[in-house]
mmCIF file of C-alpha atoms in Angstrom:
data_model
loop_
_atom_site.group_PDB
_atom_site.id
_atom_site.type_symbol
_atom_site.label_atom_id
_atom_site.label_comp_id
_atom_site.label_asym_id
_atom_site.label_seq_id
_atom_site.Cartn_x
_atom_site.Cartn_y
_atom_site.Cartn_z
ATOM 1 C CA UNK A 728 0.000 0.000 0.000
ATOM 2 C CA UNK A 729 1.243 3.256 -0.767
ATOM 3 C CA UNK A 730 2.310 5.353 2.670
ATOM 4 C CA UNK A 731 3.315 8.358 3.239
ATOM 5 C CA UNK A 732 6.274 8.841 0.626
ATOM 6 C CA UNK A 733 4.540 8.017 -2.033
ATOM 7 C CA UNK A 734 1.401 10.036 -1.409
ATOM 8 C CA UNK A 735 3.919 12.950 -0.590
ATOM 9 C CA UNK A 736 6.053 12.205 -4.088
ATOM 10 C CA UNK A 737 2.194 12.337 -5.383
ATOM 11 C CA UNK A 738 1.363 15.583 -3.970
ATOM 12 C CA UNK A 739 4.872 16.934 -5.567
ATOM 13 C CA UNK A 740 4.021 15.590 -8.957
ATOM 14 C CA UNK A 741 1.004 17.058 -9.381
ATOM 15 C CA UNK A 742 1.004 20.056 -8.227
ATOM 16 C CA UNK A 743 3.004 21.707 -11.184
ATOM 17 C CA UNK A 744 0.784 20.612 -13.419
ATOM 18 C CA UNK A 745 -2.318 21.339 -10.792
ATOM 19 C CA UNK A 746 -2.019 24.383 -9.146
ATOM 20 C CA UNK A 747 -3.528 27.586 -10.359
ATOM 21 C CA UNK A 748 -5.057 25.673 -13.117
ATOM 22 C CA UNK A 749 -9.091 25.283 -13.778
ATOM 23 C CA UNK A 750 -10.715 22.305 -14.090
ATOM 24 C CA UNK A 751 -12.845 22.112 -17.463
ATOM 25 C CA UNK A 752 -13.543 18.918 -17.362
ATOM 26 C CA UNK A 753 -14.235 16.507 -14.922
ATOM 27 C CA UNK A 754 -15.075 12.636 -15.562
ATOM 28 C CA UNK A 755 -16.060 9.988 -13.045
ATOM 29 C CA UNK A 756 -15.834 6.653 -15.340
ATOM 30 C CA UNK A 757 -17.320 4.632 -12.636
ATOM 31 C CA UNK A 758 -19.741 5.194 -9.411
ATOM 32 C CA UNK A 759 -17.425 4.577 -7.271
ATOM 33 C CA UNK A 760 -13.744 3.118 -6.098
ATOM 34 C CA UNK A 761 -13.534 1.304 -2.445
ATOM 35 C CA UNK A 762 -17.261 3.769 -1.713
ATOM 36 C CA UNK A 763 -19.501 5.692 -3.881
ATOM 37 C CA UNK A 764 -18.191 8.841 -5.385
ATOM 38 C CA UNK A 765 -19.926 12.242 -3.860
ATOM 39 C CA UNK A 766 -23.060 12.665 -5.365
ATOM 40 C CA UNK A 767 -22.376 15.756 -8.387
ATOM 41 C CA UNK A 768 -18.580 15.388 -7.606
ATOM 42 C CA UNK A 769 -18.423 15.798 -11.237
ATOM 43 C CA UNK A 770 -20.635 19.188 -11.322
ATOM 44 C CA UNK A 771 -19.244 20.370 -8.226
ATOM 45 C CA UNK A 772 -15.569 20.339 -9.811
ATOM 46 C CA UNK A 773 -16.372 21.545 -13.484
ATOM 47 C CA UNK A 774 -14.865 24.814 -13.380
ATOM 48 C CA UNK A 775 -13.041 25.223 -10.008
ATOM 49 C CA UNK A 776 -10.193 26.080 -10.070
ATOM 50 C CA UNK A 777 -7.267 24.562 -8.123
ATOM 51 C CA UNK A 778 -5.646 26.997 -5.114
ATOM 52 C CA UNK A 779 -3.148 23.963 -3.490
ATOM 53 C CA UNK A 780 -2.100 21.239 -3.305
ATOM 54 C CA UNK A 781 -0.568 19.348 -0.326
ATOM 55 C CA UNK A 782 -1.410 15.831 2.103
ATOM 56 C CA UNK A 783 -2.497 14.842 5.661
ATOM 57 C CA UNK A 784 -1.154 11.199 6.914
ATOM 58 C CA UNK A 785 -1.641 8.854 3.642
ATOM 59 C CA UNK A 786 -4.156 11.178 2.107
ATOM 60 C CA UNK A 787 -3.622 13.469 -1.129
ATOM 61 C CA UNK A 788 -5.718 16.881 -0.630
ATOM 62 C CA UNK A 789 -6.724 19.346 -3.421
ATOM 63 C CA UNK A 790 -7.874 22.740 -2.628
ATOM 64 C CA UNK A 791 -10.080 24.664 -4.805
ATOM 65 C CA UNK A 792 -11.523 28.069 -4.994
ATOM 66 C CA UNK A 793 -14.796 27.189 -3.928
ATOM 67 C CA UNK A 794 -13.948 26.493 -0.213
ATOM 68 C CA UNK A 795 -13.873 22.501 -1.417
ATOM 69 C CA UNK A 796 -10.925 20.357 -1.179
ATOM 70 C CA UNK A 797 -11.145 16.732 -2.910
ATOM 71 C CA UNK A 798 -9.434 14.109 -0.825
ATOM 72 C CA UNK A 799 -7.582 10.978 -2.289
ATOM 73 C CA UNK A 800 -6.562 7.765 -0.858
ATOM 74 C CA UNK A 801 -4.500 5.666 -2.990
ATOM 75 C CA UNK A 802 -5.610 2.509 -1.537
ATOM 76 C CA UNK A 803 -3.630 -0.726 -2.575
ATOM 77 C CA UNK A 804 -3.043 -0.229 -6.245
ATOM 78 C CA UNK A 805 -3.965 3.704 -7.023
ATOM 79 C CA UNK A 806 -1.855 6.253 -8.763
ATOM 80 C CA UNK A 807 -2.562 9.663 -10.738
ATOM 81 C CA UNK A 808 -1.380 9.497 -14.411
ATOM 82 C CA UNK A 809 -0.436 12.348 -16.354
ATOM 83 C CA UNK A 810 -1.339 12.816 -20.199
ATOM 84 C CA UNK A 811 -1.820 8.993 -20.327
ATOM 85 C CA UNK A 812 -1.654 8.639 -24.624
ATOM 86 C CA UNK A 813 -5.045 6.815 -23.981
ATOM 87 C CA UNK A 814 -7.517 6.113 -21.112
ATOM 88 C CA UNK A 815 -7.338 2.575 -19.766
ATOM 89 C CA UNK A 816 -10.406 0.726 -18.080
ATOM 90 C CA UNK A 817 -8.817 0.911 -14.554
ATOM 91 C CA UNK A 818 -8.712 5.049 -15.040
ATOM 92 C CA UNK A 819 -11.532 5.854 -13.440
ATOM 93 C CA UNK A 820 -11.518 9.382 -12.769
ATOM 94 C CA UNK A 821 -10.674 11.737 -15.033
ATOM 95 C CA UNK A 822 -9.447 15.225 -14.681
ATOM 96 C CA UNK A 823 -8.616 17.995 -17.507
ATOM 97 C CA UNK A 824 -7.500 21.509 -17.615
ATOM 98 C CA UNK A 825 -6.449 23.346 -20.675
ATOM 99 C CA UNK A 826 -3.080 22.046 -20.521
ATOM 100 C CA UNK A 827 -2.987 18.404 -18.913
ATOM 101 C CA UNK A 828 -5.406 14.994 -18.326
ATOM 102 C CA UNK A 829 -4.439 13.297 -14.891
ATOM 103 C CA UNK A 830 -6.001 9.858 -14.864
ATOM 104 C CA UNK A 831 -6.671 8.107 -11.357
ATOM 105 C CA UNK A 832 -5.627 4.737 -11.964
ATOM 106 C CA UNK A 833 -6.666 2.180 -9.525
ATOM 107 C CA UNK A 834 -6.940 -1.016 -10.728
ATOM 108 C CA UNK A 835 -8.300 -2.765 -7.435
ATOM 109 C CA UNK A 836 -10.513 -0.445 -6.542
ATOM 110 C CA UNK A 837 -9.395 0.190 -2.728
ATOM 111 C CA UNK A 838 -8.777 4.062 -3.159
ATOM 112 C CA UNK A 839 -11.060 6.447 -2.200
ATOM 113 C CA UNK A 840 -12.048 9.942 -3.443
ATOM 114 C CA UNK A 841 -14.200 12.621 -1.050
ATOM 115 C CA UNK A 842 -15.321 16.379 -1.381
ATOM 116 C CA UNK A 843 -14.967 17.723 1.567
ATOM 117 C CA UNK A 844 -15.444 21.653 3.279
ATOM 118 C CA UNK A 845 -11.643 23.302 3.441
ATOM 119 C CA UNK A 846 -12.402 25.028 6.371
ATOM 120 C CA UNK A 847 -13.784 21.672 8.205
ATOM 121 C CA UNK A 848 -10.888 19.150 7.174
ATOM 122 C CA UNK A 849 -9.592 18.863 10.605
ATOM 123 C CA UNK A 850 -13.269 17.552 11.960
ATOM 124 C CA UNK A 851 -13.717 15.589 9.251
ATOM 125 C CA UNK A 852 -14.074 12.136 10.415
ATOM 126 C CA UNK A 853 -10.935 10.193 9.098
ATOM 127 C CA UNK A 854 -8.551 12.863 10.205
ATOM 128 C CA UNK A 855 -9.868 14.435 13.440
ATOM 129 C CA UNK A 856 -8.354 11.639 15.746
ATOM 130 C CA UNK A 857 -4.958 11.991 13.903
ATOM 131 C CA UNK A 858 -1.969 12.265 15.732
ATOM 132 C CA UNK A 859 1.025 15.008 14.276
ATOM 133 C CA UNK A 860 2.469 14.448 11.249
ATOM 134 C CA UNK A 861 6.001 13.018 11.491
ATOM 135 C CA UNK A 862 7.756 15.606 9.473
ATOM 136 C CA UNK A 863 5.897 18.469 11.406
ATOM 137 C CA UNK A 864 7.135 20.366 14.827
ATOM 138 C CA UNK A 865 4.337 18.916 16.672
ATOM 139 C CA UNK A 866 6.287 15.247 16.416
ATOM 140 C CA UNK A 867 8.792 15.360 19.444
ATOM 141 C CA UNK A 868 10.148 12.815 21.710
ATOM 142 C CA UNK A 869 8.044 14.785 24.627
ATOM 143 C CA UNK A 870 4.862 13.834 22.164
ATOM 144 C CA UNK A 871 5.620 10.147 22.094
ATOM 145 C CA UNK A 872 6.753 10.363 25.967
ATOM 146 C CA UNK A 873 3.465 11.176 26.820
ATOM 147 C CA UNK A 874 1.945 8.684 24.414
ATOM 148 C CA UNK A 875 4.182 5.898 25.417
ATOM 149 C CA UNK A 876 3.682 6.557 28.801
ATOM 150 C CA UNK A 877 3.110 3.290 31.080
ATOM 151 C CA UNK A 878 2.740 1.328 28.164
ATOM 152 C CA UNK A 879 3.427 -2.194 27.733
ATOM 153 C CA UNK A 880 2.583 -2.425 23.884
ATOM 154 C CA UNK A 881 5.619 -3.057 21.177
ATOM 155 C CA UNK A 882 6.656 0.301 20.129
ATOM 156 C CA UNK A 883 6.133 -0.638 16.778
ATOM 157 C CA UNK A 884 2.553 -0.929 17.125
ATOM 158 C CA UNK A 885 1.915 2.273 18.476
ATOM 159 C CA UNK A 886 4.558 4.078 15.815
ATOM 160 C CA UNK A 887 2.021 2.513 13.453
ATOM 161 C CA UNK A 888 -1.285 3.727 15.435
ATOM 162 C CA UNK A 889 -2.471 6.618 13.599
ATOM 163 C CA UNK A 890 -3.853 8.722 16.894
ATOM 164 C CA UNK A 891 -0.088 8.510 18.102
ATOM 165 C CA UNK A 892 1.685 10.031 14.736
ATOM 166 C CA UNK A 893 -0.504 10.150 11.540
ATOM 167 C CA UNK A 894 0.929 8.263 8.094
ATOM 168 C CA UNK A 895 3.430 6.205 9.480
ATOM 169 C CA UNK A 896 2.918 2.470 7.862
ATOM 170 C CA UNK A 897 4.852 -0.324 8.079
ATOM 171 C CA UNK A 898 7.939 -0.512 5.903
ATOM 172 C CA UNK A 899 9.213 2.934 7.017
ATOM 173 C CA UNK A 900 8.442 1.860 11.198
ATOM 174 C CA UNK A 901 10.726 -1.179 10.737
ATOM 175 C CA UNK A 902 13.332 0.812 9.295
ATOM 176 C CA UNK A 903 13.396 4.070 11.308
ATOM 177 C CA UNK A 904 13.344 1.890 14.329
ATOM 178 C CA UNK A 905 16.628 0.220 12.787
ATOM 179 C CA UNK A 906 18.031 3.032 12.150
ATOM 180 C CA UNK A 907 17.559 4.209 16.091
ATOM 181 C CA UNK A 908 18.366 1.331 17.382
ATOM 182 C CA UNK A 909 14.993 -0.133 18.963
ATOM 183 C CA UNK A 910 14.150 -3.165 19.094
ATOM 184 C CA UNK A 911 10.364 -3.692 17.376
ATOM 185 C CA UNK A 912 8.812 -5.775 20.263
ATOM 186 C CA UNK A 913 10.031 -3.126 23.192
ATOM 187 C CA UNK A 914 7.293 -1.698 25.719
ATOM 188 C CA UNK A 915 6.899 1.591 24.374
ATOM 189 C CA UNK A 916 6.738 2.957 27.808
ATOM 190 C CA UNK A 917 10.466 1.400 28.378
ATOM 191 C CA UNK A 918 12.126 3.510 25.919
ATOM 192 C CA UNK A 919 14.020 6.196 27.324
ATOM 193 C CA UNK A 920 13.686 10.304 26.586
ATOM 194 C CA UNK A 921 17.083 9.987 25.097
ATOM 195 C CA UNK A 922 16.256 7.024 22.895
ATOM 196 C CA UNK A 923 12.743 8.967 21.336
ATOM 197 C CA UNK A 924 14.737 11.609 20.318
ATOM 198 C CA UNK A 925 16.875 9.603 18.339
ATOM 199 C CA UNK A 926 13.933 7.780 16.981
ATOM 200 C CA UNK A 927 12.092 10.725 15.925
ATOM 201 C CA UNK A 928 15.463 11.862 14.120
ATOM 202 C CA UNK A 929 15.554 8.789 12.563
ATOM 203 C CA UNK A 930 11.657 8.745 11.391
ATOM 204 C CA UNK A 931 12.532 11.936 10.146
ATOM 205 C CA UNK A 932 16.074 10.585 8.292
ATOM 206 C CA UNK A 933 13.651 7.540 7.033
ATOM 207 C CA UNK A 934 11.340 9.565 5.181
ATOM 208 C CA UNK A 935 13.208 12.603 4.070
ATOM 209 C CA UNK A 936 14.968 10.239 1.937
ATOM 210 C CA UNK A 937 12.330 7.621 1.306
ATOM 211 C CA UNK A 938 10.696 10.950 -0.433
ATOM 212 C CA UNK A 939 13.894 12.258 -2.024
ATOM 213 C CA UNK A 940 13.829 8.787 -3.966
ATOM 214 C CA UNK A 941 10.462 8.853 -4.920
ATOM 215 C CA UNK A 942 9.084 6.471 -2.620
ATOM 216 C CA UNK A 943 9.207 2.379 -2.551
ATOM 217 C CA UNK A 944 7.742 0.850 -5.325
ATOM 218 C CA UNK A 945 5.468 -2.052 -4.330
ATOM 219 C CA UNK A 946 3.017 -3.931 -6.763
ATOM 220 C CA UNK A 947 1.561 -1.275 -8.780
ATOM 221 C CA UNK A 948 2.800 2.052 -7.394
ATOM 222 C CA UNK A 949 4.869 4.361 -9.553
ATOM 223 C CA UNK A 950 4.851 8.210 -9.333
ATOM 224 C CA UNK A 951 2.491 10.332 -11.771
ATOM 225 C CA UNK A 952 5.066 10.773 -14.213
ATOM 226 C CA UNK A 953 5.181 6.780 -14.728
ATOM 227 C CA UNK A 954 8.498 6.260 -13.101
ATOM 228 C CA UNK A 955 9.270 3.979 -10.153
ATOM 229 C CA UNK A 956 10.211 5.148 -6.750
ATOM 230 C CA UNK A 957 13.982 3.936 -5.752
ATOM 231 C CA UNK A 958 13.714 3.953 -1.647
ATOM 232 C CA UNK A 959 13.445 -0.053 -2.194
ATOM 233 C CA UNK A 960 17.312 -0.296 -3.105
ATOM 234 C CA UNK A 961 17.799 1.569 0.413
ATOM 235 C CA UNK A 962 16.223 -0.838 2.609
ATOM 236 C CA UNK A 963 18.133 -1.758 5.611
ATOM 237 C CA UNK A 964 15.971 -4.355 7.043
ATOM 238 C CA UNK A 965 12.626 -4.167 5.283
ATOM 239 C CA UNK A 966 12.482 -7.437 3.218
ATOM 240 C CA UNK A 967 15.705 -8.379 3.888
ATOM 241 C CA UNK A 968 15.460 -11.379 6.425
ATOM 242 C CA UNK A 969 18.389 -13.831 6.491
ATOM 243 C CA UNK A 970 20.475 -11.446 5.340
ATOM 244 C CA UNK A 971 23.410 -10.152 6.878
ATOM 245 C CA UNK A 972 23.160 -6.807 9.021
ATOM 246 C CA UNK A 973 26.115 -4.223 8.993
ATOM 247 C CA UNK A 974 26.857 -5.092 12.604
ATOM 248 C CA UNK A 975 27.133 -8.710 11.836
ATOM 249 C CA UNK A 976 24.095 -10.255 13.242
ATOM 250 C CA UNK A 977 21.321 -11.703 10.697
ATOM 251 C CA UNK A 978 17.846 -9.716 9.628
ATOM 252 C CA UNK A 979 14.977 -11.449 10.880
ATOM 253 C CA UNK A 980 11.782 -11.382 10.508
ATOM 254 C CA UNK A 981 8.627 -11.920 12.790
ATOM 255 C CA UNK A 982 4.781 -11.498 11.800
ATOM 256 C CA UNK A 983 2.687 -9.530 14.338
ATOM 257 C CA UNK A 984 -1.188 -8.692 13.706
ATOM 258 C CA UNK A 985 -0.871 -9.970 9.836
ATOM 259 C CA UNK A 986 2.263 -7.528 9.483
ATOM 260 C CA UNK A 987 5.767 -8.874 9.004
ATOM 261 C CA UNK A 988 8.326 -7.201 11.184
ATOM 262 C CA UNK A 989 12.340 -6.937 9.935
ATOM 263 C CA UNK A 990 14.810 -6.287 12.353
ATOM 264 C CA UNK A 991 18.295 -7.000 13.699
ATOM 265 C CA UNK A 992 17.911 -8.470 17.283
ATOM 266 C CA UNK A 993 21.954 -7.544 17.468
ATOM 267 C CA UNK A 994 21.822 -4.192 17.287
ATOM 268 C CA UNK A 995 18.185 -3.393 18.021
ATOM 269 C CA UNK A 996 17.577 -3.598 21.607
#
């Protein structure tokens, strides 16, 4: 599933193309994706024209000058296309301004499009419980000490709860926890002041340059302009299990809740 990279490396790759520009045609090829589409999302958009661009956790927003902003979730398999030559059955909603057709491609049909208020994003529903976003100020080792507080579940679960920091998923957990040094299964409310502030440098490290590459291509996912995103080839641990670490112990890996887990039990404590 696409996480917070690639909807970010989204964002980025649409908005030159986006921004400033009016819709003049809007075409919803289907009823719906993972839900039904707004009812008159088509008439509502005709004509808008788009003010910004930018994301909240795993979702893609789009402001427009009528106080709207359409939200997209990429699901599974979903991805924006730009000037596609031709229109394939698994674009499903189609978007044209005077100078560019952007496609949503989803060919499993677990993404998501909604129309919601600007001014109201923050009560709406799937983001008002959200915790900070990781690359924001408001994500600092005295947030997660006071969510990990007393807590006997594996830091890696809550890292991955959405009400503790929003668009974290799993490939980028196991690795910034690598990259701090903390073990996976640890009680979050064992990990030491010290020790958070290294991890939320290292979240930080993670996707700075999980974004710089373009993301981790998985399955289906490649960035609007059609090409792939390269974090993959940076993987530490993710995917990696038997192989050797760079402190000399092995990568394993564990499932937990339907989610594998890579780590080095060496140098991960």
């Amino acid at each position: 599933m696409p996480e917070l990279p690639e909807v970010e490396t989204t964002v980025r790759g649409l908005r030159p193309v986006l921004e400033g520009q009016v819709l003049e045609r809007v075409t919803l090829r289907r009823g719906d994706l993972r839900r039904p589409f707004p009812e008159g999302l088509g008439q509502h958009l005709s004509g808008a024209r788009v003010t910004g661009l930018g994301r909240r956790a795993k979702y893609g927003l789009i402001d427009t000058d009528r106080g709207d902003t359409l939200i997209f979730h990429l699901g599974m398999s979903g991805r924006w296309r730009i000037d596609p030559e031709e229109l394939g059955k698994h674009d499903h909603f189609v978007l044209e301004t005077g100078k560019h057709r952007l496609a949503l491609n989803d060919a499993r049909r677990f993404g998501s499009l909604d129309l919601v208020p600007t001014a109201g994003l923050d009560a709406w529903p799937a983001f008002a419980a959200l915790g900070p976003e990781p690359l924001g100020s408001g994500f600092t080792a005295a947030h997660l000490a006071a969510k990990f507080k007393d807590r006997i579940a594996p830091v890696k679960a809550l890292l991955l709860d959405q009400r503790v920091v929003a668009g974290l998923g799993n490939i980028y957990v196991c690795e910034a926890l690598f990259l701090a040094g903390i073990a996976p299964t640890r009680a979050a409310g064992t990990v030491t002041r010290p020790r958070l502030a290294k991890l939320v440098d290292a979240v930080r490290e993670v996707l700075e340059a999980a974004i710089a590459a373009g993301g981790s291509t998985l399955r289906d996912y490649a960035r609007p302009d059609g090409e792939l995103g390269y974090f993959a080839k940076q993987w530490r641990v993710y995917g990696r299990e038997g192989e050797p670490c760079a402190c000399g112990g092995l990568v394993e890996r564990r499932v937990d809740g339907g989610r594998s887990t890579f780590w080095c039990p060496r140098c991960q404590k």
